[in-house]
Each structure stands twice: as structure tokens, then as C-alpha cells.
PDB file of C-alpha atoms in Angstrom:
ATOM      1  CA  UNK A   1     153.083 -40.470  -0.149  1.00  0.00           C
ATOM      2  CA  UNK A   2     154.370 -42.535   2.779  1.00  0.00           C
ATOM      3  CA  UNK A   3     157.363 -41.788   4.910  1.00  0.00           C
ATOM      4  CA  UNK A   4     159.553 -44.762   5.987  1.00  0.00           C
ATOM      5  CA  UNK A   5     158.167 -46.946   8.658  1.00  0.00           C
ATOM      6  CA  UNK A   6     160.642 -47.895  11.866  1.00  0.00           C
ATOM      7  CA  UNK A   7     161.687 -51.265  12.521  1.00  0.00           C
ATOM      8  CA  UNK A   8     160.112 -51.042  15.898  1.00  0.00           C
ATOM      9  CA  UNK A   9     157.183 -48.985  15.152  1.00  0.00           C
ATOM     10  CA  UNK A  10     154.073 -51.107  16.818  1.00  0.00           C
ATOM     11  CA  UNK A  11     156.316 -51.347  20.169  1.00  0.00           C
ATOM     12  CA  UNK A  12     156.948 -47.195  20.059  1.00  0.00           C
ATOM     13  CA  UNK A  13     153.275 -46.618  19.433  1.00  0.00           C
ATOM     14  CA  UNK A  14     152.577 -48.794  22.047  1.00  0.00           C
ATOM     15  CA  UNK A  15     155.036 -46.441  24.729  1.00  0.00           C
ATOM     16  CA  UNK A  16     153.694 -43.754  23.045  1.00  0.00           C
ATOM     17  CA  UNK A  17     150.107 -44.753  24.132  1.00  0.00           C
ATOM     18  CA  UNK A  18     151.457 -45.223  27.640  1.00  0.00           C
ATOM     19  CA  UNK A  19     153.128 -41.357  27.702  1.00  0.00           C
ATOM     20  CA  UNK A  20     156.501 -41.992  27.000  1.00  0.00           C
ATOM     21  CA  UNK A  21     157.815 -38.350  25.538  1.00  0.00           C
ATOM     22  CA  UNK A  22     160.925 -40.072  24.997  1.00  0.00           C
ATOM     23  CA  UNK A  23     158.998 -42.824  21.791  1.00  0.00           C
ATOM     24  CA  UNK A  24     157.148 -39.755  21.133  1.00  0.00           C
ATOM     25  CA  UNK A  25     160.659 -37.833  20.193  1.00  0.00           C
ATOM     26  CA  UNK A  26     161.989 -40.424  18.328  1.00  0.00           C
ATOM     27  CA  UNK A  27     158.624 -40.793  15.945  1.00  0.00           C
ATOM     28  CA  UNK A  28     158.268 -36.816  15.782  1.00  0.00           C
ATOM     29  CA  UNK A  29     161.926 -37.461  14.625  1.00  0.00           C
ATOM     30  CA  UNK A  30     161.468 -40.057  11.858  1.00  0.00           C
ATOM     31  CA  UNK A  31     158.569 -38.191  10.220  1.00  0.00           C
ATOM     32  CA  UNK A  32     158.475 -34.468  10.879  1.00  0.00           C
ATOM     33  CA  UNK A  33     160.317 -33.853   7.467  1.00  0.00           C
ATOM     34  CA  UNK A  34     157.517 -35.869   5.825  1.00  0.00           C
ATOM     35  CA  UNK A  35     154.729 -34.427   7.297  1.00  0.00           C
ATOM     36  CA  UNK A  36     156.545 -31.229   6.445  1.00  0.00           C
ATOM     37  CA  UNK A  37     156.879 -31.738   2.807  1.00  0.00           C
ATOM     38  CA  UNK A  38     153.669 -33.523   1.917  1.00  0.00           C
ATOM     39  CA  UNK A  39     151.656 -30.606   3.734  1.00  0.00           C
ATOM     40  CA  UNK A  40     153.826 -27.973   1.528  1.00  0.00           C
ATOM     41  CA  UNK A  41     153.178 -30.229  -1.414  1.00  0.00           C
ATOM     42  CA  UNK A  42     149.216 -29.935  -0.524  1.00  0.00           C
ATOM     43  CA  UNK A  43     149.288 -25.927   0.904  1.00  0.00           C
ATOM     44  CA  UNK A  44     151.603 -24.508  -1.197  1.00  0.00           C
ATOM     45  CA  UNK A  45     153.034 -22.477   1.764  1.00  0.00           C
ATOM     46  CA  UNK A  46     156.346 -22.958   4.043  1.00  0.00           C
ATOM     47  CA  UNK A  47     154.566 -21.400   6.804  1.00  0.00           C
ATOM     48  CA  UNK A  48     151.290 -23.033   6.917  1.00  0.00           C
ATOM     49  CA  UNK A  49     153.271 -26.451   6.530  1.00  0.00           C
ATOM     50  CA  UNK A  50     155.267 -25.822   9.551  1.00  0.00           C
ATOM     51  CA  UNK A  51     151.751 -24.844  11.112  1.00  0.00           C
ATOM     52  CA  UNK A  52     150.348 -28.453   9.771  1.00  0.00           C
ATOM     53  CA  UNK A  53     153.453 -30.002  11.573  1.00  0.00           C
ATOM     54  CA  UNK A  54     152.754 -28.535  14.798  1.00  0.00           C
ATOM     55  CA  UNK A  55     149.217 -29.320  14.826  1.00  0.00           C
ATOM     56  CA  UNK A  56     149.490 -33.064  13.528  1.00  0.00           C
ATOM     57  CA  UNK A  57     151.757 -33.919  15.889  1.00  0.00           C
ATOM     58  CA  UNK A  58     149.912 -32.455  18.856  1.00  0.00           C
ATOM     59  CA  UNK A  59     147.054 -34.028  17.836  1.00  0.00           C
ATOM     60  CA  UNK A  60     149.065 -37.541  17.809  1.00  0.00           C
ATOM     61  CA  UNK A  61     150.180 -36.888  21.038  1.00  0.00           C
ATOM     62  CA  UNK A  62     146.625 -35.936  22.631  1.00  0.00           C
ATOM     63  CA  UNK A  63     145.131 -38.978  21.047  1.00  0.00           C
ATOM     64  CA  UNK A  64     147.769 -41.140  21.722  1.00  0.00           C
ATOM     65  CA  UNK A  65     145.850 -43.424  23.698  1.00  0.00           C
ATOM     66  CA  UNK A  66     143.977 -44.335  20.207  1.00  0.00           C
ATOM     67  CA  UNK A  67     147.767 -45.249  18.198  1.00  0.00           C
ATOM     68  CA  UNK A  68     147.848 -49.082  19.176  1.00  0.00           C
ATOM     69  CA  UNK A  69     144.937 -49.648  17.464  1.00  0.00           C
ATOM     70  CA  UNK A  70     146.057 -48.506  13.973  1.00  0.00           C
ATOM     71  CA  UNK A  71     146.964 -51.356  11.781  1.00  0.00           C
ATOM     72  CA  UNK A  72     149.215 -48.838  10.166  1.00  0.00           C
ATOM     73  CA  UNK A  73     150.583 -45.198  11.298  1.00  0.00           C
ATOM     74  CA  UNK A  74     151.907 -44.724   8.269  1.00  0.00           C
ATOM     75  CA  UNK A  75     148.344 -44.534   6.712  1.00  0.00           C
ATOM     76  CA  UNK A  76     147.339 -42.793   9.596  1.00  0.00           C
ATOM     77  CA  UNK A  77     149.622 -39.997   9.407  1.00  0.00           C
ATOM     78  CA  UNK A  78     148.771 -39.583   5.894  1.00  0.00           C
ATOM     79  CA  UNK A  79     145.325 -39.491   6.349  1.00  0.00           C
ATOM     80  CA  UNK A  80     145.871 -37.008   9.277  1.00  0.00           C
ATOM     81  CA  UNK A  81     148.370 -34.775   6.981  1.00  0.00           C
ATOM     82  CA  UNK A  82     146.174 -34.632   4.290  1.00  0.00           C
ATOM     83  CA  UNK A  83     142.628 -33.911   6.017  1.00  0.00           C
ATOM     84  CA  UNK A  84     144.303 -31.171   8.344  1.00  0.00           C
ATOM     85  CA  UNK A  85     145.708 -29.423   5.288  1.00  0.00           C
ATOM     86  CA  UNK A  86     142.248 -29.271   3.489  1.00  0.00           C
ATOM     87  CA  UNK A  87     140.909 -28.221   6.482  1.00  0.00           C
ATOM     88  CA  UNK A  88     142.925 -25.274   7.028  1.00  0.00           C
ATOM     89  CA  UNK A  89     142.936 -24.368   3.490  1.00  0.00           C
ATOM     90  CA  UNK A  90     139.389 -24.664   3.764  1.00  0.00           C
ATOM     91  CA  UNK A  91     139.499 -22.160   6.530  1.00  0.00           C
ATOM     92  CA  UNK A  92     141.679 -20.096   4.980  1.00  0.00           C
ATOM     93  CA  UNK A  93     139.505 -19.790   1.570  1.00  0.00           C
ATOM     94  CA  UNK A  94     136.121 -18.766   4.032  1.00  0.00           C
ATOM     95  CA  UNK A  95     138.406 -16.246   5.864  1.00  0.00           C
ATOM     96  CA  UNK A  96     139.020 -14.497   1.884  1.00  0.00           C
ATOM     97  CA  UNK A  97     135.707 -14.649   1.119  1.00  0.00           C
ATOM     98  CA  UNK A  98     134.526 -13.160   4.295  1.00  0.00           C
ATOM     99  CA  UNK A  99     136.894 -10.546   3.810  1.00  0.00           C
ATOM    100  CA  UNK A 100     135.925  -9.352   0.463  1.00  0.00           C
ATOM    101  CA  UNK A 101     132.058  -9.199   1.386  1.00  0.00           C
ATOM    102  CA  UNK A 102     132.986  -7.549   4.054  1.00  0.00           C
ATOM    103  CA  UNK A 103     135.074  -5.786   1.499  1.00  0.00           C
ATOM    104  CA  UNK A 104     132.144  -4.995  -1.029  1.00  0.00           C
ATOM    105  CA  UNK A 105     129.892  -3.989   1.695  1.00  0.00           C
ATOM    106  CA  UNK A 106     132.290  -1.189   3.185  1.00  0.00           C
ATOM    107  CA  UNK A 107     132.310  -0.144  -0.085  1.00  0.00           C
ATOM    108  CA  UNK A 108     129.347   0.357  -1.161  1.00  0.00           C
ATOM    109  CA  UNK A 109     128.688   2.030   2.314  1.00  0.00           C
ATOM    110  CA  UNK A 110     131.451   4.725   1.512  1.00  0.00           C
ATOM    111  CA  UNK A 111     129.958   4.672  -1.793  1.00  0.00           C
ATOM    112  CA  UNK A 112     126.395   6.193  -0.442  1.00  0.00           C
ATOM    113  CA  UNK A 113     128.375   8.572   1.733  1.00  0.00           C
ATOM    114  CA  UNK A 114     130.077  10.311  -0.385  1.00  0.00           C
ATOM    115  CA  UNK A 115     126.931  10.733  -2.439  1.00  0.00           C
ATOM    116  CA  UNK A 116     125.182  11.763   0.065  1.00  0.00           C
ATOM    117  CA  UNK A 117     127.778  14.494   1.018  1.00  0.00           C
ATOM    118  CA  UNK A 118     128.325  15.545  -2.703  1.00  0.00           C
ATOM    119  CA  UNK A 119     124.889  15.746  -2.207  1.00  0.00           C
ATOM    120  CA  UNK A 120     124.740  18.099   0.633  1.00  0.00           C
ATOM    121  CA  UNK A 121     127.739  20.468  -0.417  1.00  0.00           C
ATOM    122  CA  UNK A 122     125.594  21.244  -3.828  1.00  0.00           C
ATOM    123  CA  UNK A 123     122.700  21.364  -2.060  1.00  0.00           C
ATOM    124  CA  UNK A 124     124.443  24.253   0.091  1.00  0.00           C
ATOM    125  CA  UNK A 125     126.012  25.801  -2.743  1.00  0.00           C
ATOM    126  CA  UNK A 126     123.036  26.159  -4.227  1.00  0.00           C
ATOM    127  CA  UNK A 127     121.337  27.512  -1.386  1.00  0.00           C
ATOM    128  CA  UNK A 128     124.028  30.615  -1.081  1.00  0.00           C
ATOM    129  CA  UNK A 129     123.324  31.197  -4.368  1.00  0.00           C
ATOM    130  CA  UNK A 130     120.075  31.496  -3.998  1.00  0.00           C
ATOM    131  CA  UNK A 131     120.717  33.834  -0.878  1.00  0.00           C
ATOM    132  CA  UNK A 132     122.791  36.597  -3.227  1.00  0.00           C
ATOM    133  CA  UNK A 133     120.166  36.722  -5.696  1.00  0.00           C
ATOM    134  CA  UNK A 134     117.502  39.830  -5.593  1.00  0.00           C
ATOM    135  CA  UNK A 135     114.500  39.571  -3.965  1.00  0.00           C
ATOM    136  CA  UNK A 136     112.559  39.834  -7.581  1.00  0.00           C
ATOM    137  CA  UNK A 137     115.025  37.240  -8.966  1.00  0.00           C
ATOM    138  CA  UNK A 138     114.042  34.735  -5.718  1.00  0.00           C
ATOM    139  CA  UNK A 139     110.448  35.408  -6.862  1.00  0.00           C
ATOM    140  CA  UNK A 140     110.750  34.026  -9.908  1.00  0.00           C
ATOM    141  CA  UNK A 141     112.367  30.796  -8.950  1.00  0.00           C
ATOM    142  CA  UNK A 142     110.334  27.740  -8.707  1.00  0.00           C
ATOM    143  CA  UNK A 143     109.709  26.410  -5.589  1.00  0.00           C
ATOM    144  CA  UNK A 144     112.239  23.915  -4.468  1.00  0.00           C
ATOM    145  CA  UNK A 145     111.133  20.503  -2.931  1.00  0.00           C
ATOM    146  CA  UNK A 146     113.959  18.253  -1.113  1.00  0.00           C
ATOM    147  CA  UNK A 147     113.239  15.064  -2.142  1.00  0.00           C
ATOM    148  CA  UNK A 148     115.871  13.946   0.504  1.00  0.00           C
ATOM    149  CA  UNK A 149     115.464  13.298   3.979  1.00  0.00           C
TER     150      UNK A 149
END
């Protein structure tokens, strides 16, 4: 997917390179919509395309100095588009499965404590039981061992 090449395109990389914001305007210009659409063609998302936008193009501009020696920016930008899109999506799909361990453990964690306090409130019920029973009765109970600490 390529976007339409200007007729002066080597001459505006070129002023570009030297810090003109003015070439840099007219090629954000010519191929922001691309960039937009093939990044929401690859993501899936309106909002992490107009994230991939922002980020391409401020990468252009901080490695300007590097656009005269591309035989074509039109490759380049595609290249650029797609790698920063798999990259984030990437990103993205580590963040989700960070999140559900983190998930499964905080489960599993409230899982043990509410055992552990079902646990304890039988344990205490069982105990005041105990208490209103008759001396004889208590005697004939087994002796009780807690097995938890």
C-alpha cells in the first residue's frame, strides 16, 4: 500500500533534512491520511491509528537527517507504518497477558482467603459450641488437633 509520491519529493526531503518545518508540513500533508488508513487497516482501531500517525511522523522528523538517503520514502514510510503498528500491537498483546496473570494470581490469592476465613468462622463456631456443652459432654469429646497454623 503506497500513498502518492510528490513531484518534488527528493528536493523536500532534502529541506526536510536541513529543518525546514515548512517541507515537513507539506509531506505530513500529502501522507497523513495514508499513514492513517493503512495503520487502521493493520490495528483495527481509530485511536491507536491516530496514535501510529503521531508517532511516525515524529519519528520522521527526529531522524530527518537520515531522509536523503532513502532511494524511496514511499517504501520507507511503509516500512515505518507497518513495523510501528506491530510493535504497538505487540505491546498491547504483553500488556493483556500481563494483566490476566496478574488477573489469575489475585485470584487465586482471594481464593485462599476466603478459605482460610471460612475456615476460621467454623473453627469459632465450633469452638462456642463446644463452650455450651456440659462438662461430662466436653469429656467425652475427642481431643481436637488444629492442623492449621
Amino acid at each position: 500500500m503506497f500513498a502518492r509520491p510528490l513531484d518534488n519529493e527528493n528536493e523536500l526531503l532534502a529541506e526536510i533534512a536541513g529543518g525546514d518545518k515548512r517541507a515537513f508540513e507539506i509531506l505530513f500533508k500529502n501522507y497523513h491520511k495514508y499513514v492513517l488508513a493503512f495503520s487502521k487497516k493493520i490495528t483495527r482501531s481509530e485511536d491507536m491509528a491516530k496514535e501510529v500517525v503521531q508517532d511516525v511522523f515524529l519519528k520522521i522528523w527526529l531522524s530527518r537527517d537520515r531522509l536523503q538517503t532513502l532511494e524511496s520514502f514511499g517504501s520507507y514510510l511503509n516500512t515505518v507504518v507497518r513495523n510501528h503498528c506491530f510493535n504497538r500491537l505487540r505491546q498491547l498483546s504483553q500488556q493483556n497477558k500481563s494483566t490476566e496473570l496478574l488477573r489469575l494470581e489475585v485470584t487465586e490469592v482471594c481464593d485462599a482467603t476466603v478459605q482460610e476465613l471460612d475456615y476460621r468462622e467454623a473453627e469459632s463456631i465450633l469452638n462456642q459450641a463446644i463452650e455450651t456443652l456440659s462438662p461430662t459432654a466436653k469429656n467425652g469429646l475427642p481431643a481436637l488437633s488444629s492442623t492449621r497454623t
